[in-house]
Tab-separated table of C-alpha atoms in Angstrom:
chain	number	residue	atom	x	y	z
A	1	MET	CA	-11.326	45.820	-4.152
A	2	LYS	CA	-10.186	42.524	-2.681
A	3	LYS	CA	-7.567	40.657	-4.611
A	4	ALA	CA	-7.238	36.946	-5.398
A	5	LEU	CA	-4.067	35.424	-6.810
A	6	ILE	CA	-4.716	32.373	-8.986
A	7	SER	CA	-1.951	30.168	-10.391
A	8	VAL	CA	-2.936	26.578	-11.102
A	9	SER	CA	-1.669	23.678	-13.162
A	10	ASP	CA	-5.049	21.885	-13.018
A	11	LYS	CA	-7.664	24.131	-14.639
A	12	THR	CA	-10.647	21.916	-13.742
A	13	ASN	CA	-13.663	24.056	-12.653
A	14	LEU	CA	-11.441	27.142	-12.593
A	15	VAL	CA	-13.568	29.363	-14.842
A	16	PRO	CA	-16.779	29.339	-12.725
A	17	PHE	CA	-14.665	29.782	-9.590
A	18	ALA	CA	-12.867	32.834	-11.005
A	19	GLN	CA	-16.089	34.302	-12.391
A	20	ALA	CA	-17.792	33.907	-9.009
A	21	LEU	CA	-14.929	35.708	-7.290
A	22	ILE	CA	-15.201	38.614	-9.732
A	23	GLU	CA	-18.965	38.761	-9.213
A	24	ASN	CA	-18.304	39.086	-5.480
A	25	GLY	CA	-15.914	42.003	-5.755
A	26	TYR	CA	-12.504	40.383	-6.284
A	27	GLU	CA	-9.851	41.354	-8.781
A	28	ILE	CA	-7.908	38.382	-10.134
A	29	ILE	CA	-4.122	38.332	-10.336
A	30	SER	CA	-2.741	35.452	-12.370
A	31	THR	CA	0.431	34.060	-13.910
A	32	GLY	CA	1.287	33.160	-17.510
A	33	GLY	CA	-0.455	29.877	-18.224
A	34	THR	CA	-3.404	30.530	-15.933
A	35	ARG	CA	-3.846	34.083	-17.224
A	36	ASN	CA	-3.864	32.935	-20.844
A	37	PHE	CA	-6.408	30.233	-20.050
A	38	LEU	CA	-8.764	32.679	-18.301
A	39	LYS	CA	-8.290	35.322	-20.975
A	40	GLN	CA	-9.400	32.873	-23.688
A	41	VAL	CA	-12.775	32.464	-21.975
A	42	GLY	CA	-13.205	36.182	-21.316
A	43	VAL	CA	-12.151	36.362	-17.664
A	44	GLN	CA	-10.128	39.526	-17.120
A	45	THR	CA	-7.079	39.268	-14.876
A	46	ILE	CA	-4.130	41.349	-13.727
A	47	ASP	CA	-0.775	40.052	-14.956
A	48	ILE	CA	1.547	39.085	-12.112
A	49	GLN	CA	4.169	41.391	-13.639
A	50	GLU	CA	1.899	44.374	-12.910
A	51	VAL	CA	2.188	43.407	-9.237
A	52	THR	CA	5.896	42.589	-9.093
A	53	HIS	CA	7.011	45.149	-11.700
A	54	PHE	CA	9.490	42.488	-12.729
A	55	PRO	CA	9.343	40.085	-15.675
A	56	GLU	CA	9.068	36.329	-15.457
A	57	ILE	CA	12.588	34.983	-15.877
A	58	LEU	CA	14.513	31.718	-16.151
A	59	ASP	CA	11.851	30.045	-18.293
A	60	GLY	CA	9.203	30.790	-15.697
A	61	ARG	CA	11.182	29.448	-12.740
A	62	VAL	CA	10.917	32.889	-11.122
A	63	LYS	CA	7.675	34.825	-11.377
A	64	THR	CA	5.906	34.972	-7.982
A	65	LEU	CA	8.952	34.898	-5.707
A	66	HIS	CA	8.789	38.617	-4.973
A	67	PRO	CA	8.225	40.888	-1.918
A	68	ASN	CA	5.178	42.474	-3.542
A	69	VAL	CA	3.520	39.058	-3.565
A	70	HIS	CA	4.656	37.669	-0.252
A	71	ALA	CA	4.267	40.906	1.680
A	72	GLY	CA	0.724	41.111	0.329
A	73	LEU	CA	0.089	37.632	1.671
A	74	LEU	CA	1.887	37.824	5.006
A	75	ALA	CA	0.914	41.262	6.267
A	76	LYS	CA	-1.280	41.137	9.374
A	77	ARG	CA	-4.358	43.232	8.676
A	78	ASP	CA	-4.792	44.206	12.343
A	79	HIS	CA	-1.131	45.199	12.703
A	80	ALA	CA	-0.773	48.933	11.986
A	81	ASP	CA	2.947	48.773	11.258
A	82	HIS	CA	2.416	45.977	8.726
A	83	MET	CA	-0.288	47.880	6.890
A	84	GLN	CA	1.774	51.090	6.928
A	85	THR	CA	4.713	49.179	5.430
A	86	LEU	CA	2.489	47.963	2.596
A	87	ALA	CA	1.319	51.543	1.980
A	88	ASP	CA	4.863	52.897	2.049
A	89	HIS	CA	5.942	50.453	-0.644
A	90	GLY	CA	2.798	50.608	-2.740
A	91	ILE	CA	1.890	46.959	-2.050
A	92	ASP	CA	-1.728	45.775	-2.088
A	93	PRO	CA	-2.886	43.051	0.312
A	94	ILE	CA	-3.797	39.741	-1.313
A	95	ASP	CA	-6.906	38.264	0.279
A	96	LEU	CA	-7.233	34.904	-1.435
A	97	VAL	CA	-4.740	32.514	-2.995
A	98	CYS	CA	-5.741	29.642	-5.264
A	99	VAL	CA	-2.796	27.449	-6.201
A	100	ASN	CA	-2.375	23.815	-7.100
A	101	LEU	CA	1.082	22.468	-7.648
A	102	TYR	CA	3.059	21.303	-10.654
A	103	PRO	CA	2.183	17.680	-11.511
A	104	PHE	CA	5.304	16.070	-10.057
A	105	LYS	CA	3.502	12.844	-9.161
A	106	GLU	CA	1.935	12.465	-12.607
A	107	THR	CA	5.327	13.086	-14.225
A	108	ILE	CA	7.181	10.349	-12.371
A	109	LEU	CA	4.272	7.943	-12.859
A	110	LYS	CA	4.759	8.316	-16.608
A	111	ASP	CA	8.509	7.724	-16.445
A	112	GLN	CA	10.258	7.298	-13.113
A	113	ASP	CA	13.653	7.422	-14.792
A	114	ASP	CA	13.087	10.792	-16.517
A	115	PHE	CA	15.063	12.626	-13.861
A	116	GLU	CA	15.414	15.918	-15.736
A	117	GLY	CA	11.709	15.986	-16.540
A	118	ALA	CA	10.865	15.335	-12.909
A	119	ILE	CA	13.147	18.135	-11.721
A	120	GLU	CA	11.304	20.651	-13.893
A	121	GLN	CA	8.036	19.635	-12.233
A	122	ILE	CA	9.237	20.548	-8.730
A	123	ASP	CA	7.148	23.578	-7.845
A	124	ILE	CA	8.920	26.338	-5.893
A	125	GLY	CA	6.727	29.425	-6.115
A	126	GLY	CA	3.489	27.522	-5.590
A	127	PRO	CA	4.345	25.990	-2.208
A	128	SER	CA	5.857	29.308	-1.105
A	129	MET	CA	2.627	31.183	-1.791
A	130	LEU	CA	0.493	28.448	-0.255
A	131	ARG	CA	2.553	28.368	2.914
A	132	ALA	CA	2.609	32.141	3.226
A	133	ALA	CA	-1.162	32.369	2.826
A	134	ALA	CA	-1.742	29.444	5.194
A	135	LYS	CA	0.490	31.013	7.842
A	136	ASN	CA	-1.634	34.156	7.627
A	137	PHE	CA	-4.955	32.271	7.582
A	138	LYS	CA	-6.531	34.787	9.969
A	139	ASP	CA	-6.629	37.232	7.076
A	140	VAL	CA	-6.116	35.190	3.904
A	141	THR	CA	-8.175	32.404	2.335
A	142	VAL	CA	-6.000	29.750	0.732
A	143	VAL	CA	-7.365	27.152	-1.697
A	144	THR	CA	-5.372	24.231	-3.075
A	145	ASP	CA	-8.101	21.616	-3.509
A	146	ILE	CA	-10.556	21.914	-6.410
A	147	ASN	CA	-13.199	20.295	-4.190
A	148	ASP	CA	-13.143	23.369	-1.941
A	149	TYR	CA	-14.050	25.873	-4.672
A	150	GLN	CA	-17.774	25.711	-4.098
A	151	LYS	CA	-17.553	25.908	-0.309
A	152	VAL	CA	-15.415	29.053	-0.542
A	153	ILE	CA	-17.764	30.713	-3.023
A	154	ASP	CA	-20.842	29.797	-0.978
A	155	GLU	CA	-19.399	31.455	2.133
A	156	ILE	CA	-18.262	34.556	0.258
A	157	GLN	CA	-21.693	34.938	-1.333
A	158	ALA	CA	-23.438	34.480	2.001
A	159	ASN	CA	-21.159	36.526	4.265
A	160	GLY	CA	-18.839	38.554	2.065
A	161	GLU	CA	-15.875	36.450	3.188
A	162	THR	CA	-14.970	32.999	4.382
A	163	SER	CA	-15.261	32.162	8.068
A	164	LEU	CA	-12.198	31.951	10.284
A	165	ALA	CA	-12.940	28.269	10.922
A	166	THR	CA	-12.950	27.570	7.179
A	167	ARG	CA	-9.737	29.510	6.627
A	168	LYS	CA	-8.088	27.497	9.390
A	169	GLU	CA	-9.267	24.202	7.886
A	170	LEU	CA	-8.007	25.243	4.451
A	171	ALA	CA	-4.653	26.233	5.948
A	172	ALA	CA	-4.321	22.829	7.585
A	173	LYS	CA	-5.030	21.206	4.225
A	174	VAL	CA	-2.305	23.317	2.629
A	175	PHE	CA	0.340	22.235	5.117
A	176	ARG	CA	-0.647	18.595	4.601
A	177	GLU	CA	-0.534	19.058	0.837
A	178	THR	CA	2.850	20.766	0.742
A	179	ALA	CA	4.305	18.297	3.255
A	180	ALA	CA	3.126	15.346	1.144
A	181	TYR	CA	4.398	17.031	-2.015
A	182	ASP	CA	7.865	17.523	-0.541
A	183	ALA	CA	7.802	14.027	0.966
A	184	LEU	CA	7.154	12.531	-2.470
A	185	ILE	CA	10.032	14.531	-3.932
A	186	ALA	CA	12.296	13.395	-1.092
A	187	GLN	CA	11.231	9.789	-1.648
A	188	TYR	CA	11.958	10.147	-5.362
A	189	PHE	CA	15.434	11.502	-4.653
A	190	ASP	CA	16.039	8.622	-2.231
A	191	TYR	CA	15.132	6.270	-5.093
A	192	GLN	CA	17.408	8.111	-7.500
A	193	THR	CA	20.350	8.061	-5.066
A	194	ASP	CA	19.600	4.531	-3.806
A	195	ASP	CA	19.377	5.742	-0.212
A	196	SER	CA	17.289	3.098	1.565
A	197	ALA	CA	17.933	4.367	5.105
A	198	PRO	CA	17.699	8.179	5.164
A	199	GLN	CA	18.187	9.944	8.473
A	200	THR	CA	14.703	11.424	8.168
A	201	LEU	CA	11.988	9.159	6.777
A	202	THR	CA	9.211	10.754	4.737
A	203	LEU	CA	6.362	8.502	3.574
A	204	PRO	CA	3.544	10.195	1.645
A	205	TYR	CA	0.147	8.492	1.928
A	206	GLN	CA	-3.359	9.647	1.100
A	207	LEU	CA	-6.668	8.669	2.652
A	208	LYS	CA	-8.438	6.002	0.628
A	209	GLN	CA	-11.190	4.971	2.993
A	210	THR	CA	-12.597	5.681	6.435
A	211	MET	CA	-13.253	2.265	7.928
A	212	ARG	CA	-16.419	1.302	9.754
A	213	TYR	CA	-14.149	0.315	12.640
A	214	GLY	CA	-10.739	-1.193	13.317
A	215	GLU	CA	-9.738	-4.632	14.583
A	216	ASN	CA	-12.653	-4.374	17.038
A	217	SER	CA	-15.918	-2.461	16.857
A	218	HIS	CA	-14.863	0.078	19.507
A	219	GLN	CA	-11.766	1.166	17.525
A	220	LYS	CA	-11.778	3.853	14.845
A	221	ALA	CA	-9.679	3.152	11.752
A	222	TRP	CA	-8.628	4.617	8.409
A	223	PHE	CA	-7.057	3.139	5.279
A	224	TYR	CA	-4.279	5.171	3.674
A	225	GLU	CA	-2.665	4.199	0.388
A	226	ASP	CA	0.725	5.014	-1.041
A	227	VAL	CA	0.676	8.238	-3.079
A	228	ILE	CA	2.409	6.282	-5.848
A	229	PRO	CA	0.009	3.359	-6.423
A	230	LYS	CA	1.366	-0.189	-6.361
A	231	SER	CA	-0.479	-2.167	-9.045
A	232	PHE	CA	-0.442	-5.505	-7.208
A	233	SER	CA	-1.832	-4.391	-3.868
A	234	ILE	CA	-5.112	-4.489	-2.019
A	235	SER	CA	-5.410	-0.711	-2.403
A	236	GLN	CA	-5.577	-1.140	-6.187
A	237	ALA	CA	-8.008	-4.062	-6.192
A	238	LYS	CA	-11.337	-3.474	-7.914
A	239	GLN	CA	-14.311	-4.543	-5.829
A	240	LEU	CA	-17.049	-5.998	-7.999
A	241	HIS	CA	-19.494	-7.061	-5.310
A	242	GLY	CA	-20.148	-7.155	-1.587
A	243	LYS	CA	-20.073	-4.804	1.355
A	244	GLN	CA	-17.212	-2.490	2.242
A	245	LEU	CA	-13.918	-4.080	3.222
A	246	SER	CA	-13.177	-3.986	6.925
A	247	TYR	CA	-9.850	-3.308	8.642
A	248	ASN	CA	-9.307	-7.019	9.254
A	249	ASN	CA	-10.380	-7.853	5.692
A	250	ILE	CA	-7.672	-5.578	4.311
A	251	LYS	CA	-4.946	-7.092	6.485
A	252	ASP	CA	-6.024	-10.634	5.606
A	253	ALA	CA	-6.331	-9.833	1.901
A	254	ASP	CA	-2.857	-8.307	1.919
A	255	ALA	CA	-1.469	-11.479	3.509
A	256	ALA	CA	-3.238	-13.638	0.909
A	257	LEU	CA	-1.774	-11.562	-1.931
A	258	ARG	CA	1.723	-11.904	-0.516
A	259	ILE	CA	1.334	-15.684	-0.650
A	260	ILE	CA	-0.353	-16.064	-4.026
A	261	ARG	CA	2.258	-13.942	-5.803
A	262	GLU	CA	4.864	-16.645	-5.041
A	263	PHE	CA	3.255	-19.246	-7.312
A	264	ASP	CA	3.243	-19.487	-11.105
A	265	GLU	CA	1.142	-22.631	-11.631
A	266	PRO	CA	-2.641	-22.546	-11.000
A	267	THR	CA	-2.809	-22.006	-7.230
A	268	ALA	CA	-5.458	-21.300	-4.616
A	269	VAL	CA	-4.789	-19.914	-1.151
A	270	GLY	CA	-7.174	-20.143	1.775
A	271	LEU	CA	-6.302	-17.772	4.600
A	272	LYS	CA	-7.606	-17.065	8.087
A	273	HIS	CA	-6.316	-14.431	10.502
A	274	MET	CA	-3.256	-13.750	8.337
A	275	ASN	CA	-2.154	-17.406	8.304
A	276	PRO	CA	-2.651	-19.762	5.369
A	277	CYS	CA	-4.965	-22.616	6.276
A	278	GLY	CA	-4.697	-24.254	2.863
A	279	ILE	CA	-2.604	-23.818	-0.265
A	280	GLY	CA	-3.282	-26.014	-3.272
A	281	ARG	CA	-1.924	-26.161	-6.793
A	282	GLY	CA	-3.069	-28.128	-9.812
A	283	LYS	CA	-3.424	-28.291	-13.562
A	284	THR	CA	-6.574	-26.150	-13.368
A	285	ILE	CA	-7.768	-23.540	-10.899
A	286	GLU	CA	-10.624	-25.861	-9.906
A	287	GLU	CA	-8.163	-28.603	-9.016
A	288	ALA	CA	-6.027	-26.097	-7.118
A	289	TRP	CA	-9.069	-24.969	-5.114
A	290	ASP	CA	-10.093	-28.560	-4.356
A	291	ARG	CA	-6.675	-29.174	-2.831
A	292	ALA	CA	-6.629	-25.918	-0.874
A	293	TYR	CA	-10.067	-26.681	0.560
A	294	GLU	CA	-9.206	-30.291	1.418
A	295	ALA	CA	-6.149	-29.061	3.312
A	296	ASP	CA	-8.371	-27.701	6.097
A	297	PRO	CA	-12.113	-27.610	5.369
A	298	VAL	CA	-12.846	-26.432	8.922
A	299	SER	CA	-10.587	-23.365	9.167
A	300	ILE	CA	-11.534	-21.952	5.771
A	301	PHE	CA	-15.033	-21.100	7.073
A	302	GLY	CA	-15.267	-17.297	7.056
A	303	GLY	CA	-11.862	-17.001	5.435
A	304	ILE	CA	-10.204	-15.285	2.497
A	305	VAL	CA	-9.529	-17.038	-0.811
A	306	ALA	CA	-7.021	-15.859	-3.422
A	307	LEU	CA	-6.704	-17.556	-6.803
A	308	ASN	CA	-4.169	-16.738	-9.511
A	309	ARG	CA	-6.351	-17.710	-12.481
A	310	LYS	CA	-9.734	-16.512	-13.753
A	311	VAL	CA	-12.540	-18.129	-11.767
A	312	ASP	CA	-14.697	-20.377	-13.941
A	313	LEU	CA	-18.198	-21.663	-13.296
A	314	ALA	CA	-17.150	-25.028	-11.843
A	315	THR	CA	-14.832	-23.370	-9.307
A	316	ALA	CA	-17.415	-20.707	-8.467
A	317	GLN	CA	-20.069	-23.326	-7.717
A	318	LYS	CA	-17.745	-24.920	-5.155
A	319	LEU	CA	-16.778	-21.596	-3.614
A	320	HIS	CA	-20.447	-20.637	-3.380
A	321	GLN	CA	-21.112	-23.544	-1.036
A	322	LEU	CA	-18.985	-21.912	1.682
A	323	PHE	CA	-19.216	-18.806	3.809
A	324	LEU	CA	-16.255	-16.713	2.651
A	325	GLU	CA	-15.399	-13.106	3.416
A	326	ILE	CA	-13.407	-12.319	0.254
A	327	ILE	CA	-12.531	-13.965	-3.056
A	328	ILE	CA	-9.662	-12.366	-4.989
A	329	ALA	CA	-8.763	-13.364	-8.537
A	330	PRO	CA	-7.513	-11.834	-11.786
A	331	ALA	CA	-11.067	-12.082	-13.186
A	332	PHE	CA	-14.378	-13.953	-12.985
A	333	ASP	CA	-16.229	-15.519	-15.888
A	334	ASP	CA	-19.682	-13.944	-16.224
A	335	ASP	CA	-21.522	-17.092	-15.158
A	336	ALA	CA	-19.070	-17.595	-12.272
A	337	TYR	CA	-19.710	-14.042	-11.080
A	338	ASP	CA	-23.471	-14.559	-11.282
A	339	VAL	CA	-23.219	-17.604	-9.018
A	340	LEU	CA	-20.956	-15.952	-6.434
A	341	ALA	CA	-22.877	-12.669	-6.386
A	342	LYS	CA	-25.978	-14.464	-5.125
A	343	LYS	CA	-24.475	-14.012	-1.668
A	344	LYS	CA	-24.807	-10.301	-0.998
A	345	ASN	CA	-21.999	-9.984	1.541
A	346	VAL	CA	-19.116	-11.842	-0.080
A	347	ARG	CA	-16.561	-9.395	-1.446
A	348	LEU	CA	-15.449	-10.201	-4.995
A	349	LEU	CA	-12.216	-8.469	-5.941
A	350	THR	CA	-10.123	-8.437	-9.097
A	351	LEU	CA	-6.495	-7.420	-9.415
A	352	ASP	CA	-3.887	-7.157	-12.158
A	353	PHE	CA	-1.752	-10.243	-11.552
A	354	ASP	CA	0.548	-9.281	-14.421
A	355	HIS	CA	2.237	-6.847	-12.033
A	356	ARG	CA	2.655	-9.217	-9.098
A	357	SER	CA	6.455	-9.051	-9.288
A	358	GLU	CA	6.502	-5.239	-9.140
A	359	GLN	CA	6.757	-4.833	-5.402
A	360	PRO	CA	8.314	-2.130	-3.209
A	361	ARG	CA	11.645	-3.111	-1.703
A	362	LEU	CA	10.739	-1.897	1.766
A	363	GLU	CA	7.881	-2.407	4.176
A	364	THR	CA	7.038	-0.660	7.424
A	365	VAL	CA	5.205	-1.447	10.639
A	366	SER	CA	4.366	0.920	13.457
A	367	VAL	CA	5.463	0.455	17.055
A	368	MET	CA	4.751	2.682	20.028
A	369	GLY	CA	6.830	5.807	19.540
A	370	GLY	CA	8.291	4.827	16.193
A	371	MET	CA	8.317	2.719	13.082
A	372	LEU	CA	10.276	-0.287	11.898
A	373	MET	CA	11.313	-0.606	8.277
A	374	GLN	CA	12.846	-3.575	6.505
A	375	GLU	CA	13.318	-5.086	3.089
A	376	GLN	CA	10.561	-7.459	2.065
A	377	ASP	CA	11.271	-11.162	2.451
A	378	ASP	CA	11.467	-11.822	-1.272
A	379	LEU	CA	14.589	-13.987	-1.222
A	380	LYS	CA	14.829	-16.160	-4.322
A	381	GLU	CA	16.182	-19.573	-3.359
A	382	ASP	CA	17.583	-22.395	-5.467
A	383	PRO	CA	16.706	-25.795	-3.950
A	384	THR	CA	19.587	-27.404	-5.796
A	385	GLN	CA	21.921	-25.347	-3.598
A	386	TRP	CA	20.394	-26.503	-0.317
A	387	LYS	CA	22.512	-28.649	1.951
A	388	ILE	CA	21.515	-32.296	2.363
A	389	VAL	CA	22.660	-33.178	5.885
A	390	THR	CA	21.344	-36.702	6.408
A	391	GLN	CA	22.473	-40.096	5.188
A	392	LYS	CA	19.307	-40.481	3.170
A	393	LYS	CA	19.027	-38.166	0.142
A	394	PRO	CA	15.903	-36.662	-1.464
A	395	THR	CA	14.755	-37.602	-4.945
A	396	ALA	CA	14.133	-34.851	-7.508
A	397	ASP	CA	10.378	-35.065	-6.863
A	398	GLU	CA	10.864	-34.939	-3.109
A	399	LEU	CA	13.027	-31.835	-3.482
A	400	LYS	CA	10.221	-30.173	-5.478
A	401	THR	CA	7.779	-30.885	-2.658
A	402	MET	CA	10.267	-29.441	-0.186
A	403	ALA	CA	10.475	-26.295	-2.316
A	404	PHE	CA	6.672	-26.003	-2.306
A	405	ALA	CA	6.503	-26.432	1.478
A	406	TRP	CA	9.343	-23.958	1.956
A	407	LYS	CA	7.561	-21.288	-0.092
A	408	ALA	CA	4.429	-21.789	1.955
A	409	VAL	CA	5.907	-21.850	5.459
A	410	LYS	CA	7.468	-18.412	5.187
A	411	PHE	CA	3.967	-16.891	5.258
A	412	VAL	CA	2.978	-18.623	8.499
A	413	LYS	CA	3.393	-16.671	11.735
A	414	SER	CA	6.428	-17.823	13.697
A	415	ASN	CA	7.045	-20.196	15.362
A	416	ALA	CA	5.874	-21.807	12.142
A	417	ILE	CA	5.595	-25.433	11.075
A	418	LEU	CA	3.892	-26.514	7.878
A	419	VAL	CA	3.271	-29.998	6.509
A	420	ALA	CA	2.696	-30.452	2.781
A	421	ASN	CA	2.169	-33.105	0.168
A	422	PRO	CA	3.375	-32.475	-3.402
A	423	ASN	CA	0.450	-30.218	-4.364
A	424	GLN	CA	-1.184	-29.053	-1.156
A	425	THR	CA	-0.532	-28.050	2.399
A	426	ILE	CA	-2.097	-30.448	4.869
A	427	GLY	CA	-1.185	-29.055	8.281
A	428	VAL	CA	-0.200	-25.674	9.734
A	429	GLY	CA	1.097	-24.861	13.195
A	430	ALA	CA	1.269	-21.079	13.542
A	431	GLY	CA	2.458	-18.531	16.074
A	432	GLN	CA	3.338	-20.871	18.926
A	433	PRO	CA	5.671	-19.838	21.777
A	434	ASN	CA	7.707	-23.016	21.254
A	435	ARG	CA	8.481	-25.055	18.175
A	436	ILE	CA	7.470	-28.492	19.430
A	437	ASP	CA	3.899	-27.286	20.027
A	438	ALA	CA	3.798	-25.921	16.466
A	439	VAL	CA	4.977	-29.362	15.236
A	440	LYS	CA	2.237	-31.103	17.195
A	441	ILE	CA	-0.462	-28.774	15.855
A	442	ALA	CA	0.669	-29.081	12.229
A	443	ILE	CA	0.908	-32.862	12.363
A	444	GLY	CA	-2.396	-33.044	14.207
A	445	HIS	CA	-4.047	-31.131	11.345
A	446	ALA	CA	-2.423	-33.371	8.734
A	447	LYS	CA	-3.775	-36.560	10.311
A	448	ASP	CA	-4.798	-39.123	7.684
A	449	LYS	CA	-3.320	-37.123	4.792
A	450	LEU	CA	0.241	-37.984	5.817
A	451	ASN	CA	2.153	-40.298	3.503
A	452	ASP	CA	5.727	-41.053	2.463
A	453	GLN	CA	5.783	-37.897	0.325
A	454	SER	CA	4.803	-35.547	3.152
A	455	VAL	CA	7.273	-32.785	3.959
A	456	LEU	CA	7.558	-30.946	7.250
A	457	ALA	CA	8.917	-27.392	6.863
A	458	SER	CA	10.132	-25.275	9.776
A	459	ASP	CA	10.616	-21.524	9.343
A	460	ALA	CA	13.625	-21.543	11.705
A	461	PHE	CA	16.009	-24.101	13.165
A	462	PHE	CA	15.089	-26.786	15.695
A	463	PRO	CA	16.601	-25.802	19.055
A	464	MET	CA	16.440	-29.445	20.166
A	465	ASP	CA	15.903	-32.810	18.536
A	466	ASP	CA	12.447	-33.356	20.081
A	467	SER	CA	10.629	-31.864	17.073
A	468	VAL	CA	12.417	-34.226	14.689
A	469	GLU	CA	11.661	-37.228	16.878
A	470	TYR	CA	7.974	-36.322	17.217
A	471	ALA	CA	7.706	-35.833	13.456
A	472	ALA	CA	9.379	-39.180	12.780
A	473	GLN	CA	7.134	-40.996	15.208
A	474	HIS	CA	4.091	-39.653	13.377
A	475	GLY	CA	5.101	-40.637	9.857
A	476	ILE	CA	7.140	-37.697	8.527
A	477	LYS	CA	9.882	-38.822	6.129
A	478	LEU	CA	11.092	-35.459	4.789
A	479	ILE	CA	12.113	-32.277	6.626
A	480	VAL	CA	13.251	-28.895	5.300
A	481	GLN	CA	14.585	-26.307	7.719
A	482	PRO	CA	17.205	-23.512	7.675
A	483	GLY	CA	19.641	-24.973	10.207
A	484	GLY	CA	21.877	-22.758	12.295
A	485	SER	CA	21.318	-24.139	15.808
A	486	ILE	CA	24.262	-25.017	18.016
A	487	ARG	CA	22.470	-28.347	18.369
A	488	ASP	CA	21.923	-29.017	14.666
A	489	GLU	CA	23.941	-32.194	14.968
A	490	ASP	CA	21.441	-33.606	17.469
A	491	SER	CA	18.593	-33.072	15.008
A	492	ILE	CA	20.620	-34.627	12.184
A	493	LYS	CA	21.395	-37.707	14.272
A	494	MET	CA	17.734	-38.046	15.197
A	495	ALA	CA	16.759	-37.829	11.540
A	496	ASP	CA	19.297	-40.515	10.635
A	497	LYS	CA	17.991	-42.714	13.443
A	498	TYR	CA	14.526	-42.735	11.848
A	499	GLY	CA	15.647	-42.716	8.219
A	500	ILE	CA	14.411	-39.170	7.571
A	501	VAL	CA	15.666	-36.981	4.747
A	502	MET	CA	16.662	-33.571	6.102
A	503	VAL	CA	17.664	-30.558	4.017
A	504	MET	CA	18.976	-27.240	5.346
A	505	THR	CA	18.335	-24.081	3.326
A	506	GLY	CA	20.639	-21.709	5.187
A	507	HIS	CA	17.986	-18.967	5.457
A	508	ARG	CA	15.234	-18.650	8.044
A	509	HIS	CA	11.855	-17.003	7.409
A	510	PHE	CA	10.522	-15.548	10.658
A	511	ARG	CA	7.204	-13.726	10.275
A	512	HIS	CA	6.145	-11.751	13.308
């Protein structure tokens, strides 16, 4: 009779799978917990100790790590010497292996600091059997995914065995599974040892969604999420309404979430092509949205909106008047949802904003032939420590507006210039090859909204004084920038010439 070795931590759908194997001529070999589970429902199995002729030892740490198991898995059936060796040692071939691994991921999700508990959930025998069976896929069927049970049984019932193509596919799945399992363990140890730059980088991700297409309709694309979910992330957002998110939607939504998490007061963010086109704050979320919309009512068309308070009916009625791709918020009042859901294509997403501060330290981006990794730009700055470099000094209220503008500009693609009033952005110049052009664009957007309280924020230093002069000539009275140019003094003198207040933060915020 053919033999199947079953040792699983997840017993879901196991009984019908084991019964179907027996009905199709298989004997079942199983280990302690699995054997007891099957025995309780009347499924007869062979104890692993009858195969190894050796007891389970070390509290179950060693039970399948034995030549009688691994030789039975690895022997090539068409290799006479291999089969003779099995016969000489009284070893039976094992034709099917069904193993899923100890719940390491689930353990660390419960308590990431329970190091000893996590160690005990590192599976050793399971991956060894899976890899052995997968290596010998020409002769052995290996199953690690519960979703494959039925496919395997269907083929065995139809043909007496699985097809070579299926065994190869299952083997590929095993190597992905064991690689991801080990990668998660390695990542956990990096966390425990505070190693942020290991020589070999392992990043476990799992497929969340096959996209309709990528940035353009001729590009294929896939969305993978971190194996350990991050609560405040687009991958964990709950979609209440609208068609499937696109590749560009996900990138834009991620950018919007990065911005909105910076603000505590009621705030609304309008975003287009990964740049904010309007950020507004107010006493209510409706007031915040009014200010975000007024910042640039043209660019918001077809954009993304993120709000950090529940959306009420009054706000929803205003949002409904526009064509928007996505609206993200902690929640929607029932009547607000009913209004917004009248448009069948707008995506309505909710997210747990209570976890917005729980962010990974590191972020990655792919380049041809490699990957860049860096810490996130989550620098916490104290405006009272900024350096006032001009003769004219800011008032307390002006410094608050500078802080608002400075928070906002770091999410604009560099070269970045942003103009803001106390509670809203009014002009954005993004991604320009030179800074003076970014200044011109931002001020051009601000137009009639400029007043004596308007702040111009620059994500990096002014290489020359022309940006300061242009800003002064168009009504800017307050500038916040990091400083650091060898020609800082020229910009300071220009600011003094026009009676501008200039503050230097000491930290730039490039965003490429």
